[in-house]
Coordinates of C-alpha atoms and ligand atoms in Angstrom, one line a residue:
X11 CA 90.6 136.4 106.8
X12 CA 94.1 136.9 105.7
X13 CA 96.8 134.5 106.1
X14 CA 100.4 135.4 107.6
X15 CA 101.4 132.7 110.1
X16 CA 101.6 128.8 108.3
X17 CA 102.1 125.9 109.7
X18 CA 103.6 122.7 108.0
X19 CA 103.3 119.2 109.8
X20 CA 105.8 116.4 108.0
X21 CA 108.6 117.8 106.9
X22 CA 109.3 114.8 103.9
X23 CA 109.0 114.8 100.5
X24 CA 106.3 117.2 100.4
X25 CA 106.4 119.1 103.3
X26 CA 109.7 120.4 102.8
X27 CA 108.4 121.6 99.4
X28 CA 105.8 123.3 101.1
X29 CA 107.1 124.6 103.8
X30 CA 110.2 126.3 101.1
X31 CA 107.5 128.0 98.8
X32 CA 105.7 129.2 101.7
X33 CA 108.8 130.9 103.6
X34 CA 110.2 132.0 99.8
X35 CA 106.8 134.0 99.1
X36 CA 107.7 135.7 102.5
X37 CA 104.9 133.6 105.5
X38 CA 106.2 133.2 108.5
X39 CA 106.3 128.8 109.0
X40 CA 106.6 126.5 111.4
X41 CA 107.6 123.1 110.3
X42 CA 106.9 120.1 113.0
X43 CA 108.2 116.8 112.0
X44 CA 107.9 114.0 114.8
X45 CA 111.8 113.5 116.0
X46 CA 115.3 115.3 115.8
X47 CA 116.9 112.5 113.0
X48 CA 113.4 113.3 110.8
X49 CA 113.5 117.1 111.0
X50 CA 117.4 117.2 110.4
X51 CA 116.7 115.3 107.3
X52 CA 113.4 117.5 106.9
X53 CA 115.7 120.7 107.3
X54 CA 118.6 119.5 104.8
X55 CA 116.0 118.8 102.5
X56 CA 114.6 122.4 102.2
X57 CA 118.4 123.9 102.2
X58 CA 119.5 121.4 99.3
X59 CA 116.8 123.1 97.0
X60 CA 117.3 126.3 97.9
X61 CA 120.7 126.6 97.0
X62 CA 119.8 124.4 94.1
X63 CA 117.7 127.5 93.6
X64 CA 120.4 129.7 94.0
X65 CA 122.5 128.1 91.3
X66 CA 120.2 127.9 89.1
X67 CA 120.1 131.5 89.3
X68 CA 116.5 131.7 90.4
X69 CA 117.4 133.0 94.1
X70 CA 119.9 135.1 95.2
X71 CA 121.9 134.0 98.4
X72 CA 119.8 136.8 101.0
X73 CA 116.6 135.4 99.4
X74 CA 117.6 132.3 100.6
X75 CA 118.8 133.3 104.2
X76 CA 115.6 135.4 104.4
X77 CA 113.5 132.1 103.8
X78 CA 115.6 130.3 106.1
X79 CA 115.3 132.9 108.8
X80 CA 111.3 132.7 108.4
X81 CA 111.2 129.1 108.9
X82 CA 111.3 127.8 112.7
X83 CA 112.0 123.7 112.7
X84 CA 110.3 121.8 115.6
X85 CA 109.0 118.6 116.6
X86 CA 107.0 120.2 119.0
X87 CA 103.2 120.6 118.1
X88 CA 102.2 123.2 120.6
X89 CA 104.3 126.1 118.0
X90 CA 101.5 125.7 116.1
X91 CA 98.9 127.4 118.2
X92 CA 99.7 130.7 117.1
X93 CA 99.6 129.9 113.2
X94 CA 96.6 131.2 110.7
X95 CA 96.6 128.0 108.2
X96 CA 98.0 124.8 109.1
X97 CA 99.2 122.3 106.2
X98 CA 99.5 118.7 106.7
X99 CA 101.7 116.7 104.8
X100 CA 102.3 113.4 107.0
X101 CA 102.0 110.0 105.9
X102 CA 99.3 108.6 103.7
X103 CA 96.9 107.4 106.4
X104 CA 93.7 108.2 108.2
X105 CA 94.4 107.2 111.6
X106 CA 97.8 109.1 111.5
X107 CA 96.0 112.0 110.1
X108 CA 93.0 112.0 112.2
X109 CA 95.2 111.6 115.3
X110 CA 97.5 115.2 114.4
X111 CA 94.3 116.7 113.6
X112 CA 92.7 115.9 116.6
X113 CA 95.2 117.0 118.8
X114 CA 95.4 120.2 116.9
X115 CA 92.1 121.0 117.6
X116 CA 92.7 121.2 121.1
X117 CA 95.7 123.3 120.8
X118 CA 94.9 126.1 118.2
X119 CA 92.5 128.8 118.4
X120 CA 88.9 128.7 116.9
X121 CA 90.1 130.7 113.7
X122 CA 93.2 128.8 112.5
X123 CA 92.5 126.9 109.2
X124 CA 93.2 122.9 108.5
X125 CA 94.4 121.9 105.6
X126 CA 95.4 118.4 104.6
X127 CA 97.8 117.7 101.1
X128 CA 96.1 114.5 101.3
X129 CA 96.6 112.5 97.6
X130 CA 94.2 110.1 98.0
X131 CA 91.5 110.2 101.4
X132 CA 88.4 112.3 101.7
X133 CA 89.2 115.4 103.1
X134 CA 85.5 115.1 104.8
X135 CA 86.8 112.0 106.7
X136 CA 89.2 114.1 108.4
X137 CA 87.2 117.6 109.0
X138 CA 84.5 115.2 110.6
X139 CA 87.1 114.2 113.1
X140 CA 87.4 118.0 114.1
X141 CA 85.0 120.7 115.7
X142 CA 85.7 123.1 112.8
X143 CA 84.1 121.3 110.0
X144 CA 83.9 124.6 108.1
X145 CA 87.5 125.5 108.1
X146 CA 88.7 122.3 107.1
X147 CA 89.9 122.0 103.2
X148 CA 92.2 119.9 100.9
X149 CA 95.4 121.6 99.7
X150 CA 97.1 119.3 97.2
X151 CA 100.4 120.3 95.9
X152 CA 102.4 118.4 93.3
X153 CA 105.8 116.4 93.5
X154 CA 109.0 118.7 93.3
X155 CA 106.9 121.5 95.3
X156 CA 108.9 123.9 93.9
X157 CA 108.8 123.4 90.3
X158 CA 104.8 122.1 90.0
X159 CA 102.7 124.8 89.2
X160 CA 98.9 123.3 90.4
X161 CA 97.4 123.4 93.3
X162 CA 94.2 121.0 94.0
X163 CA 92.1 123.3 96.4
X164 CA 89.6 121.0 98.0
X165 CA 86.2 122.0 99.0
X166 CA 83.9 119.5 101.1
X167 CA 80.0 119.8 101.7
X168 CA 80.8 122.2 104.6
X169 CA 84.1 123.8 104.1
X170 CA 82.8 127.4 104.2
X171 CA 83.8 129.9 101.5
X172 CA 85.9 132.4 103.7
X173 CA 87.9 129.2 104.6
X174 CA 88.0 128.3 100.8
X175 CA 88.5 132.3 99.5
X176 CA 91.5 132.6 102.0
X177 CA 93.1 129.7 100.9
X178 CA 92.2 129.9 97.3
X179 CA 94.1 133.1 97.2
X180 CA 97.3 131.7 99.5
X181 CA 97.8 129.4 96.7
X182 CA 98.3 132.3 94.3
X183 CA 100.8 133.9 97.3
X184 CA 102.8 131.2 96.9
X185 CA 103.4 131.0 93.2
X186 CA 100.9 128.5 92.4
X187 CA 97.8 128.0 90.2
X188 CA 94.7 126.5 91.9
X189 CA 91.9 125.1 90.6
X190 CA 89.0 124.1 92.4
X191 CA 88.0 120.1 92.9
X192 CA 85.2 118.5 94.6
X193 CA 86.0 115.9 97.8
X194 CA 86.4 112.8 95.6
X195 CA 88.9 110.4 96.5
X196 CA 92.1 111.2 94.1
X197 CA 90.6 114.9 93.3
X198 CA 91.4 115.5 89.7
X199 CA 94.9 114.7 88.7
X200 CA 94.9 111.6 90.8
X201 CA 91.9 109.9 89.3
X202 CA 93.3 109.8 86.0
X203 CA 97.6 109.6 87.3
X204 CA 97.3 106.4 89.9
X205 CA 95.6 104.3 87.9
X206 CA 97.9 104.9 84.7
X207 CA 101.0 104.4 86.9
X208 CA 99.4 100.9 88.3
X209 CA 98.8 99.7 84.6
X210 CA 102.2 100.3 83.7
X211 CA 102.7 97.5 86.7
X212 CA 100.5 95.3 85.3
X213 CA 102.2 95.7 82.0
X214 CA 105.4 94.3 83.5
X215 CA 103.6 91.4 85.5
X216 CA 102.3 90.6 82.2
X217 CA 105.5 90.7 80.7
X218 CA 104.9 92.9 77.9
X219 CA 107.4 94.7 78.1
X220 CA 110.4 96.3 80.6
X221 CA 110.3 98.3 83.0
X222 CA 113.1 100.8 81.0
X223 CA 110.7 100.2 78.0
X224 CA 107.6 101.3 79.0
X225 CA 109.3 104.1 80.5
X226 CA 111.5 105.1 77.4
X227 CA 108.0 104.7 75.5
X228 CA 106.2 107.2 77.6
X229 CA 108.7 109.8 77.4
X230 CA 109.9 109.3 73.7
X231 CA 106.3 108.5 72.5
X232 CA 104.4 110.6 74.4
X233 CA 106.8 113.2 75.2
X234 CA 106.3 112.8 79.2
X235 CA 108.9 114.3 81.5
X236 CA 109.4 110.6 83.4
X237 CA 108.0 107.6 82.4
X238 CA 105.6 105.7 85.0
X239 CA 108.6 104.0 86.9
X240 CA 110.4 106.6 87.5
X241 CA 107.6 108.6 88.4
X242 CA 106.9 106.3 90.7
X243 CA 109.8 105.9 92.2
X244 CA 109.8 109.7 92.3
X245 CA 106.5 109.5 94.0
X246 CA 107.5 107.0 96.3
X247 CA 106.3 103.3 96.0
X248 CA 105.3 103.0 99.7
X249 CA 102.8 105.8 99.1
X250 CA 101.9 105.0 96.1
X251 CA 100.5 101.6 97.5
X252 CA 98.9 103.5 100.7
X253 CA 97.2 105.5 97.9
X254 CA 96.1 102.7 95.7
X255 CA 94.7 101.2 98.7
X256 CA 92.7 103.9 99.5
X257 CA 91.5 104.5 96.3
X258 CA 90.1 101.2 95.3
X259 CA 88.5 100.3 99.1
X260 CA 86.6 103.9 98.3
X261 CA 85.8 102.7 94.9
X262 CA 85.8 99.2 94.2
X263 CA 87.2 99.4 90.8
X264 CA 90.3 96.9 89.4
X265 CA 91.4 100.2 87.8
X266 CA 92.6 101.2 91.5
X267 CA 93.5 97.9 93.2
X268 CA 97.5 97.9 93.6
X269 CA 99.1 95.7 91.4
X270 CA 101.4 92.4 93.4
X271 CA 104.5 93.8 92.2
X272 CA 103.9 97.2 94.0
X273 CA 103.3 95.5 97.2
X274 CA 106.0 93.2 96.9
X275 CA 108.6 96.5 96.4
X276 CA 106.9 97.7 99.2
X277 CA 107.5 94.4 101.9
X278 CA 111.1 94.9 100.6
X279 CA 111.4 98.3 102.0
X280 CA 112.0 99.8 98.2
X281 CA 110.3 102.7 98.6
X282 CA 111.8 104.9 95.3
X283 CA 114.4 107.4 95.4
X284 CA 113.9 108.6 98.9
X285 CA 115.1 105.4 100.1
X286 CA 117.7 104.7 97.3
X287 CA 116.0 102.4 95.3
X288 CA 112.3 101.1 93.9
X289 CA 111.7 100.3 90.7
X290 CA 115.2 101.2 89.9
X291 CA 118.2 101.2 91.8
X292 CA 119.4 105.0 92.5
X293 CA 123.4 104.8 91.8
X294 CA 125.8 107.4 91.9
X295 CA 125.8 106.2 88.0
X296 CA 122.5 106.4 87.5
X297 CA 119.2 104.3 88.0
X298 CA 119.6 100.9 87.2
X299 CA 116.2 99.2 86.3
X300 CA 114.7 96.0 88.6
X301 CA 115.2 92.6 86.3
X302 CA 112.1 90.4 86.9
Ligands
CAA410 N1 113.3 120.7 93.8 C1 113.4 121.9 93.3 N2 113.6 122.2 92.0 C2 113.7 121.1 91.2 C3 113.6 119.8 91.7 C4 113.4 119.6 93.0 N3 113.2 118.4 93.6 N4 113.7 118.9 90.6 C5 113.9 119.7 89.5 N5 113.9 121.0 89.8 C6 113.9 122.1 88.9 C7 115.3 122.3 88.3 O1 116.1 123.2 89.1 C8 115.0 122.8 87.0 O2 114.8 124.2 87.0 P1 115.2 125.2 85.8 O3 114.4 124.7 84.6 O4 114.8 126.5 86.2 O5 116.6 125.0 85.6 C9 113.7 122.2 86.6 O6 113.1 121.8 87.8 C10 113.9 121.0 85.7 O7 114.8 120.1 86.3 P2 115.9 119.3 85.6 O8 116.4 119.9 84.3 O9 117.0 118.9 86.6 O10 115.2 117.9 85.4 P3 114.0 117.6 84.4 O11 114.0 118.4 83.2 O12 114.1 116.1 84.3 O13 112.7 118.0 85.3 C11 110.9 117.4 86.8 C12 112.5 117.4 86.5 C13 110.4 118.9 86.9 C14 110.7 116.7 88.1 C15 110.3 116.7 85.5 O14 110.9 115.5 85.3 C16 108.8 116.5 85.7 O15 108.0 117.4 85.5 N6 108.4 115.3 86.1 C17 107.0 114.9 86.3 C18 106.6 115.3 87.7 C19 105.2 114.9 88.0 O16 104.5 114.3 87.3 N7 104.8 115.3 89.3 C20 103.5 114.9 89.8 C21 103.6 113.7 90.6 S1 102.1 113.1 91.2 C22 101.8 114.1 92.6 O17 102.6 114.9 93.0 C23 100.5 113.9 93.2 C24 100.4 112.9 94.3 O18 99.5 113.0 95.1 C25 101.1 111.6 94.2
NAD411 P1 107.1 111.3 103.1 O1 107.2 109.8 103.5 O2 108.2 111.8 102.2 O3 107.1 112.2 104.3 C1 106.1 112.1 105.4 C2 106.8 112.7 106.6 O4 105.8 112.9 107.6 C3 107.9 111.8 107.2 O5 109.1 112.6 107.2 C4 107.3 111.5 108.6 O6 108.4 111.5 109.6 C5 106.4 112.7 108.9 N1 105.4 112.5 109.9 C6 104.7 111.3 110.1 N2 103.8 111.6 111.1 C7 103.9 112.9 111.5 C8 103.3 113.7 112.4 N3 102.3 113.3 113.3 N4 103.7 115.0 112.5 C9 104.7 115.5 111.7 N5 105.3 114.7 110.8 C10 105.0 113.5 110.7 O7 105.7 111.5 102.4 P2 105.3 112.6 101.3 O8 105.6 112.0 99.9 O9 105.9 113.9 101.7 O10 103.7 112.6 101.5 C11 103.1 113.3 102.5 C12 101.6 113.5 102.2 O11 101.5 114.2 100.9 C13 100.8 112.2 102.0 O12 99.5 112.4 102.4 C14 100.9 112.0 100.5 O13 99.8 111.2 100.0 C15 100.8 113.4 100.0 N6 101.3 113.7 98.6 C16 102.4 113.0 98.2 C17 102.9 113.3 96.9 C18 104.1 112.6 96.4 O14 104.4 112.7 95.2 N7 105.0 112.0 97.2 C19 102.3 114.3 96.1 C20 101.2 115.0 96.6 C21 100.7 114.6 97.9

């Protein structure tokens, strides 16, 4: 089956992402996010990279009314009934998820394809909440959309191949390089990123250095593009937690469990950059680190 028509539910961090490279690589998307204040932020979002885009030279402006123009912002589910593949990119949790899904079920047709950019839950947890099993798959993108070129394509025990050819092959459409992973909490990249950025926690708690430190060290040392505390904050701390959570109920291991600290930023509504501050402080002058 080919895909035309997409589908993007959440329009935050990552669904704006998604829903830019979809429009840019010329698929006709809806993008649902659940009130007007959410999807005028949603919107905004998208427009701020394009033109970033466009002064960066990598768009020229008609490219970037032409993906405007193919983009239809709603907080209405029932657009989605006409769409081929539907991405979800809402908040990091199962009843939330289960809940869209569910209702989406009722409204699209037999043929239209789930897809969840899940980090962290089983994708089978949320296909089993459906009656199309088989055309239910993981899609994970990475954090800026835009710029990350891998794309976690996730097959459970039952997602059947057309579903996974068709989008397997939407992936490439829009610009990205899949790989294939199997239904394991955290996929690939996860498993080995979350529990890194929760030992650079611990490494604070423990005092063994700050949080600038370990940060400078990663990127100077190790030549990463952010240390674990910006990425974080980059990330977003409150999904972060949601996804340490998940990780270690599914696997019982300290490696996963989320570190005091984390929660703590969390209870205090520091969420990262998308809020203004996490780990650091956002300024207009630049991020100024948490003293513990
Ligand atoms: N949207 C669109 N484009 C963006 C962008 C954004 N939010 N942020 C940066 N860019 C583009 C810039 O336009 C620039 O493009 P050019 O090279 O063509 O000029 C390029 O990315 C580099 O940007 P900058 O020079 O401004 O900044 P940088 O060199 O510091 O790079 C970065 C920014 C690409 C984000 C880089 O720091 C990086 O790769 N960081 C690590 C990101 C990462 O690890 N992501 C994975 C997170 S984990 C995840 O996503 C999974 C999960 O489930 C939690
Ligand atoms: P976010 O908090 O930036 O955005 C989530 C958005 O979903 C919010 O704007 C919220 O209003 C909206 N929303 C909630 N319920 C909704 C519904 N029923 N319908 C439509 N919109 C709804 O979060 P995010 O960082 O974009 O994460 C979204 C998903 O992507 C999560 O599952 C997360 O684990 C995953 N993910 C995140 C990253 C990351 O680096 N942040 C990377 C890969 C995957």
């Amino acid at each position: 089956m080919e895909i035309r028509k997409v589908g993007v539910a959440g329009c935050g961090l990552m669904g704006s992402g998604i829903a830019e490279v979809s429009a840019k690589a010329g698929f006709d998307v809806v993008v649902r996010e659940v009130d007007d204040a959410a999807l005028a932020a949603g919107r905004k979002r998208v427009e701020k990279s394009l033109d970033r885009a466009v002064s960066k030279g990598k768009l020229d402006g008609a490219g970037r009314d032409e993906a405007l123009a193919r983009m239809t912002f709603t907080t209405s589910l029932d657009l989605f009934a006409d769409r081929d593949l539907i991405i979800e990119a809402i908040v990091e949790s199962l009843d939330a998820k289960k809940e869209l899904f569910g209702y989406l079920d009722e409204v699209c047709p037999a043929q239209t394809i789930f897809a969840s950019n899940t980090s962290s839950l089983t994708v089978t947890d949320m296909a089993a909440a459906t009656a199309r099993p088989d055309r239910f798959i993981g899609l994970h993108f990475f954090n800026p959309v835009p710029v990350m070129k891998l794309v976690e394509v996730v097959r459970t025990i039952v997602t059947s191949r057309e579903t996974f050819d068709a989008v397997y092959a939407f992936s490439s459409k829009v610009g990205k390089t899949p790989i294939a992973a199997k239904d394991n909490s955290g996929f690939v990249v996860n498993l080995l990123l979350v529990p890194y950025i929760l030992d650079a926690i611990r490494q604070v708690e423990r005092g063994v250095a700050t949080i600038e430190d370990i940060d400078k060290a990663m990127t100077l040392g190790c030549g990463y593009p952010m240390g674990p505390f910006v990425l974080g904050d980059f990330v977003g701390v409150d999904t972060l937690y949601r996804v340490a959570e998940i990780m270690y109920e599914e696997y019982r291991e300290e490696r996963y469990a989320a570190p005091p600290l984390l929660k703590r930023l969390v209870t205090m509504g520091r969420y990262g950059r998308k809020t203004g501050a996490g780990f650091y402080d956002w300024t207009p002058d630049g991020p100024v680190p948490l003293k513990l």
